[in-house]
Amino acid sequence: MNKLKFETYLREKLSILKQSEIDEIINEYLQHIDMRKADGVSEEAAIKDFGDLDDLVDEILDAYKIDTSKDQFENFSNNIKKWLNTGLDFINKITNSIFKRSGTEMVTLVVEFVLVLVLLWVVSLVIDIVSTNVMRIFYYSPYFIGRIIRFLVRGLSLLFNLTISLSILYWFATERVIKFETSDTYIKTSLKAKNKKELAQKQKDLFEPSDDINIVKETASDYQTDEIILSKTIRPEAALEDLKVQASKESFSQKLFKGNLFVIKMIVLLILIPMIVVGVFLGIAFVIVVYNTIIGYGSIGISLILSGVFLMYFYLLTVGINFVSGGKTK
């Protein structure tokens, strides 16, 4: 994002304020960008100093006592969009990496994928055998308790199997597929940087003044020497930006956790959709029972039981929505 787009974005988001206030705020930020540009920093890097622009706008509006809170549905929809974009970007990286491979590399990738599928089958078989043997232990009376325990064991085995399978597939996608494209890009970038460095060194050697030539007056030698040193010194901002990029990179375990969390959230979202529909009918039934109880045709006990069920069901829905939306809803 350049300075013009940054200004347009702020004017659009701060349109609720007075025009004089908007101009004052934007001028302060534009002056900061100009100062950073004078230090040799690009506009994009200077704008990144402000952090997330949405958070910046919220802070500005909060300072002017403007309510920036969002409703639950907006937070929920924004998080769904974020996760969907993340998933589609991940798929796009995989597709680009596959299409950039040669025929031999494609054959190697297919063989590796088949081996991964065999490994997943072996892991699933081992987990199934272990869970089956554990469930056999609980074939005793009372039958109801044993059935609950077997159901929990089966659910845990499925969750464990799903987690391991997703972890292995995510590892294969990031380390064996996407990493190919990343390494290829890194090699090209390194070669460009090396060539650029060699060219800069040649230019430096070419234009380096000779010791025999007196280009500086004695009265201004110190000042001009400082100018020459400053002109030949590489500004550290670019190096700092590279360090920030390296520091912001996530480890494999963090990426693996986010990948598994994304899949689990999608599963919970698919479960929430029918639960919301059932919750609507449950709410209608609750209203009917309470109404009949008030007019004398219903049972107070049934109304209390249905009230408890309705509250527990609503609590489960709230927990599920908060989990999918990242826990940021009210």
Short mmCIF file of C-alpha atoms in Angstrom, two decimals:
data_model
loop_
_atom_site.label_atom_id
_atom_site.label_comp_id
_atom_site.label_asym_id
_atom_site.label_seq_id
_atom_site.Cartn_x
_atom_site.Cartn_y
_atom_site.Cartn_z
CA MET A 1 0.00 0.00 0.00
CA ASN A 2 1.40 3.40 -0.99
CA LYS A 3 0.80 6.79 0.62
CA LEU A 4 -2.13 7.71 -1.63
CA LYS A 5 -4.00 4.48 -0.92
CA PHE A 6 -3.23 4.87 2.78
CA GLU A 7 -4.71 8.38 2.81
CA THR A 8 -7.78 7.23 0.87
CA TYR A 9 -8.29 4.34 3.29
CA LEU A 10 -8.08 6.59 6.36
CA ARG A 11 -10.45 9.18 4.89
CA GLU A 12 -12.99 6.47 4.14
CA LYS A 13 -12.76 4.84 7.57
CA LEU A 14 -12.70 8.14 9.49
CA SER A 15 -15.54 9.75 7.55
CA ILE A 16 -17.65 9.79 10.72
CA LEU A 17 -15.36 12.51 12.15
CA LYS A 18 -15.28 16.18 11.25
CA GLN A 19 -13.37 17.14 8.12
CA SER A 20 -10.93 19.29 10.09
CA GLU A 21 -10.21 16.40 12.46
CA ILE A 22 -9.69 14.01 9.56
CA ASP A 23 -7.25 16.42 7.88
CA GLU A 24 -5.32 16.90 11.12
CA ILE A 25 -5.01 13.16 11.77
CA ILE A 26 -4.01 12.29 8.22
CA ASN A 27 -1.44 15.10 8.05
CA GLU A 28 0.29 13.71 11.14
CA TYR A 29 0.56 10.24 9.63
CA LEU A 30 1.65 11.57 6.24
CA GLN A 31 4.38 13.63 7.92
CA HIS A 32 5.60 10.46 9.62
CA ILE A 33 5.72 8.69 6.25
CA ASP A 34 7.65 11.60 4.70
CA MET A 35 10.15 11.55 7.57
CA ARG A 36 10.69 7.83 7.11
CA LYS A 37 11.13 8.32 3.37
CA ALA A 38 13.77 10.95 4.09
CA ASP A 39 15.62 8.28 6.08
CA GLY A 40 15.63 6.00 3.05
CA VAL A 41 12.62 3.84 3.95
CA SER A 42 10.02 3.03 1.31
CA GLU A 43 6.39 4.12 1.64
CA GLU A 44 5.23 0.54 2.11
CA ALA A 45 7.70 -0.04 4.96
CA ALA A 46 6.76 3.27 6.59
CA ILE A 47 3.07 2.36 6.49
CA LYS A 48 3.84 -1.04 8.02
CA ASP A 49 5.14 0.84 11.08
CA PHE A 50 1.53 1.64 11.93
CA GLY A 51 0.66 -2.06 12.26
CA ASP A 52 -2.77 -3.38 11.34
CA LEU A 53 -4.74 -0.53 9.75
CA ASP A 54 -8.09 -1.72 11.11
CA ASP A 55 -6.70 -1.63 14.64
CA LEU A 56 -5.22 1.80 13.93
CA VAL A 57 -8.62 3.13 12.85
CA ASP A 58 -10.25 1.64 15.96
CA GLU A 59 -7.67 3.32 18.20
CA ILE A 60 -8.25 6.68 16.52
CA LEU A 61 -12.03 6.40 16.81
CA ASP A 62 -11.73 5.26 20.44
CA ALA A 63 -9.66 8.36 21.16
CA TYR A 64 -12.55 10.46 19.81
CA LYS A 65 -15.07 8.47 21.92
CA ILE A 66 -16.58 6.76 18.88
CA ASP A 67 -18.07 3.32 19.52
CA THR A 68 -16.13 0.83 17.37
CA SER A 69 -17.61 -2.38 18.77
CA LYS A 70 -18.92 -4.86 16.23
CA ASP A 71 -21.83 -7.17 16.65
CA GLN A 72 -21.43 -10.91 17.07
CA PHE A 73 -22.53 -11.81 13.56
CA GLU A 74 -20.01 -9.41 11.98
CA ASN A 75 -17.13 -10.86 14.01
CA PHE A 76 -18.28 -14.36 13.14
CA SER A 77 -18.53 -13.63 9.40
CA ASN A 78 -15.15 -11.85 9.34
CA ASN A 79 -13.43 -14.81 10.95
CA ILE A 80 -15.10 -17.23 8.53
CA LYS A 81 -13.86 -15.11 5.60
CA LYS A 82 -10.37 -15.02 7.09
CA TRP A 83 -10.18 -18.79 7.51
CA LEU A 84 -11.62 -19.42 4.04
CA ASN A 85 -9.07 -17.05 2.48
CA THR A 86 -6.28 -18.80 4.38
CA GLY A 87 -7.43 -22.18 3.14
CA LEU A 88 -7.78 -21.04 -0.47
CA ASP A 89 -4.34 -19.38 -0.39
CA PHE A 90 -2.86 -22.63 0.92
CA ILE A 91 -4.51 -24.60 -1.90
CA ASN A 92 -3.28 -22.02 -4.42
CA LYS A 93 0.32 -22.44 -3.20
CA ILE A 94 0.06 -26.21 -3.56
CA THR A 95 -1.34 -25.90 -7.09
CA ASN A 96 1.35 -23.44 -8.21
CA SER A 97 4.09 -25.64 -6.79
CA ILE A 98 2.76 -28.74 -8.57
CA PHE A 99 2.46 -27.05 -11.97
CA LYS A 100 6.02 -25.69 -11.76
CA ARG A 101 7.54 -29.17 -11.50
CA SER A 102 9.07 -31.13 -14.32
CA GLY A 103 7.90 -34.60 -15.39
CA THR A 104 10.51 -36.41 -13.28
CA GLU A 105 9.70 -34.30 -10.25
CA MET A 106 6.00 -35.02 -10.70
CA VAL A 107 6.64 -38.78 -10.75
CA THR A 108 8.73 -38.46 -7.58
CA LEU A 109 5.98 -36.46 -5.91
CA VAL A 110 3.33 -39.05 -6.83
CA VAL A 111 5.47 -41.88 -5.43
CA GLU A 112 6.00 -39.95 -2.19
CA PHE A 113 2.28 -39.28 -1.91
CA VAL A 114 1.46 -42.98 -2.37
CA LEU A 115 3.94 -43.82 0.41
CA VAL A 116 2.27 -41.23 2.64
CA LEU A 117 -1.14 -42.82 1.96
CA VAL A 118 0.28 -46.23 2.91
CA LEU A 119 1.65 -44.73 6.11
CA LEU A 120 -1.74 -43.21 6.91
CA TRP A 121 -3.42 -46.58 6.35
CA VAL A 122 -0.96 -48.29 8.71
CA VAL A 123 -1.48 -45.63 11.39
CA SER A 124 -5.27 -45.89 11.05
CA LEU A 125 -5.09 -49.68 11.29
CA VAL A 126 -2.97 -49.56 14.46
CA ILE A 127 -5.28 -47.03 16.12
CA ASP A 128 -8.34 -49.09 15.18
CA ILE A 129 -6.83 -52.28 16.63
CA VAL A 130 -5.89 -50.56 19.88
CA SER A 131 -9.30 -48.89 20.28
CA THR A 132 -11.12 -52.17 19.55
CA ASN A 133 -9.13 -54.02 22.21
CA VAL A 134 -9.79 -51.24 24.72
CA MET A 135 -13.54 -51.30 24.00
CA ARG A 136 -13.68 -55.07 24.56
CA ILE A 137 -12.64 -54.49 28.16
CA PHE A 138 -15.87 -52.61 28.85
CA TYR A 139 -18.34 -55.25 27.63
CA TYR A 140 -19.83 -55.72 31.08
CA SER A 141 -22.96 -54.79 32.96
CA PRO A 142 -24.41 -52.31 33.52
CA TYR A 143 -24.73 -52.16 29.78
CA PHE A 144 -25.56 -48.44 29.66
CA ILE A 145 -22.29 -47.34 31.31
CA GLY A 146 -20.23 -49.71 29.17
CA ARG A 147 -21.89 -48.35 26.04
CA ILE A 148 -21.06 -44.77 27.03
CA ILE A 149 -17.42 -45.69 27.67
CA ARG A 150 -17.13 -47.50 24.34
CA PHE A 151 -18.66 -44.51 22.59
CA LEU A 152 -16.09 -42.18 24.20
CA VAL A 153 -13.22 -44.52 23.29
CA ARG A 154 -14.41 -44.68 19.70
CA GLY A 155 -14.73 -40.90 19.53
CA LEU A 156 -11.25 -40.36 20.98
CA SER A 157 -9.75 -42.87 18.54
CA LEU A 158 -11.40 -41.10 15.60
CA LEU A 159 -10.17 -37.72 16.84
CA PHE A 160 -6.66 -39.08 17.39
CA ASN A 161 -6.63 -40.70 13.95
CA LEU A 162 -7.89 -37.50 12.33
CA THR A 163 -5.26 -35.38 14.09
CA ILE A 164 -2.37 -37.64 13.09
CA SER A 165 -3.62 -37.94 9.50
CA LEU A 166 -4.03 -34.19 9.12
CA SER A 167 -0.61 -33.59 10.67
CA ILE A 168 1.08 -35.98 8.23
CA LEU A 169 -0.78 -34.54 5.22
CA TYR A 170 0.01 -30.99 6.32
CA TRP A 171 3.67 -31.90 6.74
CA PHE A 172 3.71 -33.40 3.25
CA ALA A 173 2.02 -30.34 1.74
CA THR A 174 4.34 -27.81 3.39
CA GLU A 175 7.65 -29.68 3.39
CA ARG A 176 7.44 -31.70 0.17
CA VAL A 177 5.16 -29.59 -2.05
CA ILE A 178 5.13 -25.91 -1.06
CA LYS A 179 8.75 -25.89 0.10
CA PHE A 180 9.79 -26.71 -3.49
CA GLU A 181 8.36 -23.40 -4.70
CA THR A 182 9.79 -21.52 -1.70
CA SER A 183 13.30 -22.91 -2.21
CA ASP A 184 13.18 -22.13 -5.93
CA THR A 185 12.14 -18.55 -5.20
CA TYR A 186 14.84 -18.27 -2.52
CA ILE A 187 17.55 -19.40 -4.96
CA LYS A 188 16.45 -16.85 -7.55
CA THR A 189 16.34 -14.09 -4.93
CA SER A 190 19.79 -15.03 -3.63
CA LEU A 191 21.26 -14.93 -7.13
CA LYS A 192 19.71 -11.52 -7.77
CA ALA A 193 21.06 -10.20 -4.47
CA LYS A 194 24.51 -11.62 -5.21
CA ASN A 195 24.59 -10.07 -8.70
CA LYS A 196 23.38 -6.76 -7.30
CA LYS A 197 26.08 -6.80 -4.65
CA GLU A 198 28.80 -7.57 -7.20
CA LEU A 199 27.54 -4.78 -9.46
CA ALA A 200 27.55 -2.31 -6.55
CA GLN A 201 31.11 -3.32 -5.66
CA LYS A 202 32.25 -2.80 -9.25
CA GLN A 203 30.64 0.64 -9.33
CA LYS A 204 32.28 1.49 -6.04
CA ASP A 205 35.70 0.44 -7.32
CA LEU A 206 35.12 2.32 -10.56
CA PHE A 207 34.16 5.61 -8.95
CA GLU A 208 36.48 5.39 -5.92
CA PRO A 209 38.60 8.57 -5.97
CA SER A 210 42.35 8.15 -6.19
CA ASP A 211 44.58 9.03 -3.25
CA ASP A 212 46.65 11.26 -5.51
CA ILE A 213 43.72 13.56 -6.31
CA ASN A 214 42.96 16.27 -3.84
CA ILE A 215 39.17 16.75 -4.13
CA VAL A 216 38.60 18.31 -0.77
CA LYS A 217 39.57 21.68 0.52
CA GLU A 218 41.37 21.66 3.82
CA THR A 219 38.83 23.92 5.55
CA ALA A 220 35.92 21.59 4.69
CA SER A 221 37.68 18.24 4.75
CA ASP A 222 35.93 16.93 7.86
CA TYR A 223 32.46 17.83 6.60
CA GLN A 224 33.00 16.34 3.13
CA THR A 225 34.56 13.21 4.59
CA ASP A 226 31.44 12.69 6.68
CA GLU A 227 29.29 13.15 3.59
CA ILE A 228 31.33 10.57 1.65
CA ILE A 229 31.05 8.08 4.50
CA LEU A 230 27.30 8.61 4.76
CA SER A 231 26.87 8.21 1.00
CA LYS A 232 28.73 4.90 1.08
CA THR A 233 27.04 3.54 4.17
CA ILE A 234 24.18 1.15 3.57
CA ARG A 235 21.22 2.23 5.63
CA PRO A 236 20.23 -0.37 8.22
CA GLU A 237 16.48 -0.04 7.66
CA ALA A 238 16.45 -2.64 4.88
CA ALA A 239 18.34 -5.09 7.05
CA LEU A 240 15.95 -4.42 9.91
CA GLU A 241 12.99 -5.06 7.64
CA ASP A 242 14.52 -8.39 6.60
CA LEU A 243 15.02 -9.29 10.26
CA LYS A 244 11.40 -8.43 11.00
CA VAL A 245 10.24 -10.65 8.14
CA GLN A 246 12.40 -13.51 9.38
CA ALA A 247 11.14 -13.04 12.94
CA SER A 248 7.52 -13.00 11.79
CA LYS A 249 7.87 -16.36 10.05
CA GLU A 250 6.10 -19.13 11.90
CA SER A 251 7.69 -22.42 12.82
CA PHE A 252 6.44 -25.70 11.39
CA SER A 253 4.75 -26.64 14.67
CA GLN A 254 2.83 -23.35 14.65
CA LYS A 255 1.75 -23.86 11.04
CA LEU A 256 0.76 -27.44 11.85
CA PHE A 257 -1.32 -26.31 14.81
CA LYS A 258 -3.08 -23.65 12.74
CA GLY A 259 -3.76 -26.13 9.94
CA ASN A 260 -5.35 -28.64 12.31
CA LEU A 261 -7.27 -25.88 14.05
CA PHE A 262 -8.63 -24.68 10.71
CA VAL A 263 -9.94 -28.16 9.81
CA ILE A 264 -11.47 -28.66 13.26
CA LYS A 265 -13.19 -25.27 13.03
CA MET A 266 -14.65 -26.18 9.65
CA ILE A 267 -15.99 -29.44 11.12
CA VAL A 268 -17.51 -27.57 14.07
CA LEU A 269 -19.05 -25.05 11.65
CA LEU A 270 -20.71 -27.86 9.68
CA ILE A 271 -22.08 -29.24 12.96
CA LEU A 272 -23.32 -25.81 14.06
CA ILE A 273 -25.50 -25.29 10.98
CA PRO A 274 -27.99 -28.11 11.76
CA MET A 275 -27.71 -27.33 15.48
CA ILE A 276 -28.91 -23.78 14.84
CA VAL A 277 -31.92 -25.10 12.89
CA VAL A 278 -32.73 -27.56 15.68
CA GLY A 279 -32.30 -24.76 18.20
CA VAL A 280 -34.96 -22.69 16.43
CA PHE A 281 -37.49 -25.55 16.64
CA LEU A 282 -36.49 -26.20 20.25
CA GLY A 283 -37.12 -22.55 21.07
CA ILE A 284 -40.56 -22.72 19.44
CA ALA A 285 -41.39 -25.85 21.45
CA PHE A 286 -40.20 -24.15 24.62
CA VAL A 287 -42.44 -21.14 24.01
CA ILE A 288 -45.46 -23.42 23.35
CA VAL A 289 -44.87 -25.45 26.52
CA VAL A 290 -44.44 -22.33 28.66
CA TYR A 291 -47.60 -20.82 27.18
CA ASN A 292 -49.63 -23.97 27.90
CA THR A 293 -48.26 -24.04 31.43
CA ILE A 294 -49.31 -20.44 32.01
CA ILE A 295 -52.88 -21.05 30.81
CA GLY A 296 -53.12 -24.20 32.92
CA TYR A 297 -52.82 -26.96 30.30
CA GLY A 298 -49.12 -27.75 30.75
CA SER A 299 -46.87 -29.21 33.40
CA ILE A 300 -44.52 -27.09 35.47
CA GLY A 301 -42.04 -29.97 35.74
CA ILE A 302 -41.86 -30.41 31.97
CA SER A 303 -41.43 -26.66 31.56
CA LEU A 304 -38.51 -26.62 34.01
CA ILE A 305 -36.86 -29.61 32.34
CA LEU A 306 -37.29 -28.05 28.90
CA SER A 307 -35.90 -24.76 30.25
CA GLY A 308 -32.74 -26.52 31.43
CA VAL A 309 -32.36 -28.33 28.11
CA PHE A 310 -32.87 -25.10 26.18
CA LEU A 311 -30.26 -23.23 28.28
CA MET A 312 -27.70 -26.03 27.90
CA TYR A 313 -28.34 -26.18 24.16
CA PHE A 314 -27.96 -22.41 23.83
CA TYR A 315 -24.72 -22.58 25.85
CA LEU A 316 -23.32 -25.26 23.53
CA LEU A 317 -24.20 -23.14 20.50
CA THR A 318 -22.48 -20.13 22.06
CA VAL A 319 -19.35 -22.14 22.83
CA GLY A 320 -19.26 -23.49 19.27
CA ILE A 321 -19.70 -20.05 17.71
CA ASN A 322 -17.01 -18.55 19.95
CA PHE A 323 -14.64 -21.38 19.04
CA VAL A 324 -15.14 -20.95 15.29
CA SER A 325 -14.93 -17.15 15.47
CA GLY A 326 -11.72 -17.23 17.49
CA GLY A 327 -13.23 -16.38 20.88
CA LYS A 328 -13.53 -12.65 20.07
CA THR A 329 -17.32 -12.41 20.21
CA LYS A 330 -19.17 -10.89 23.12
#
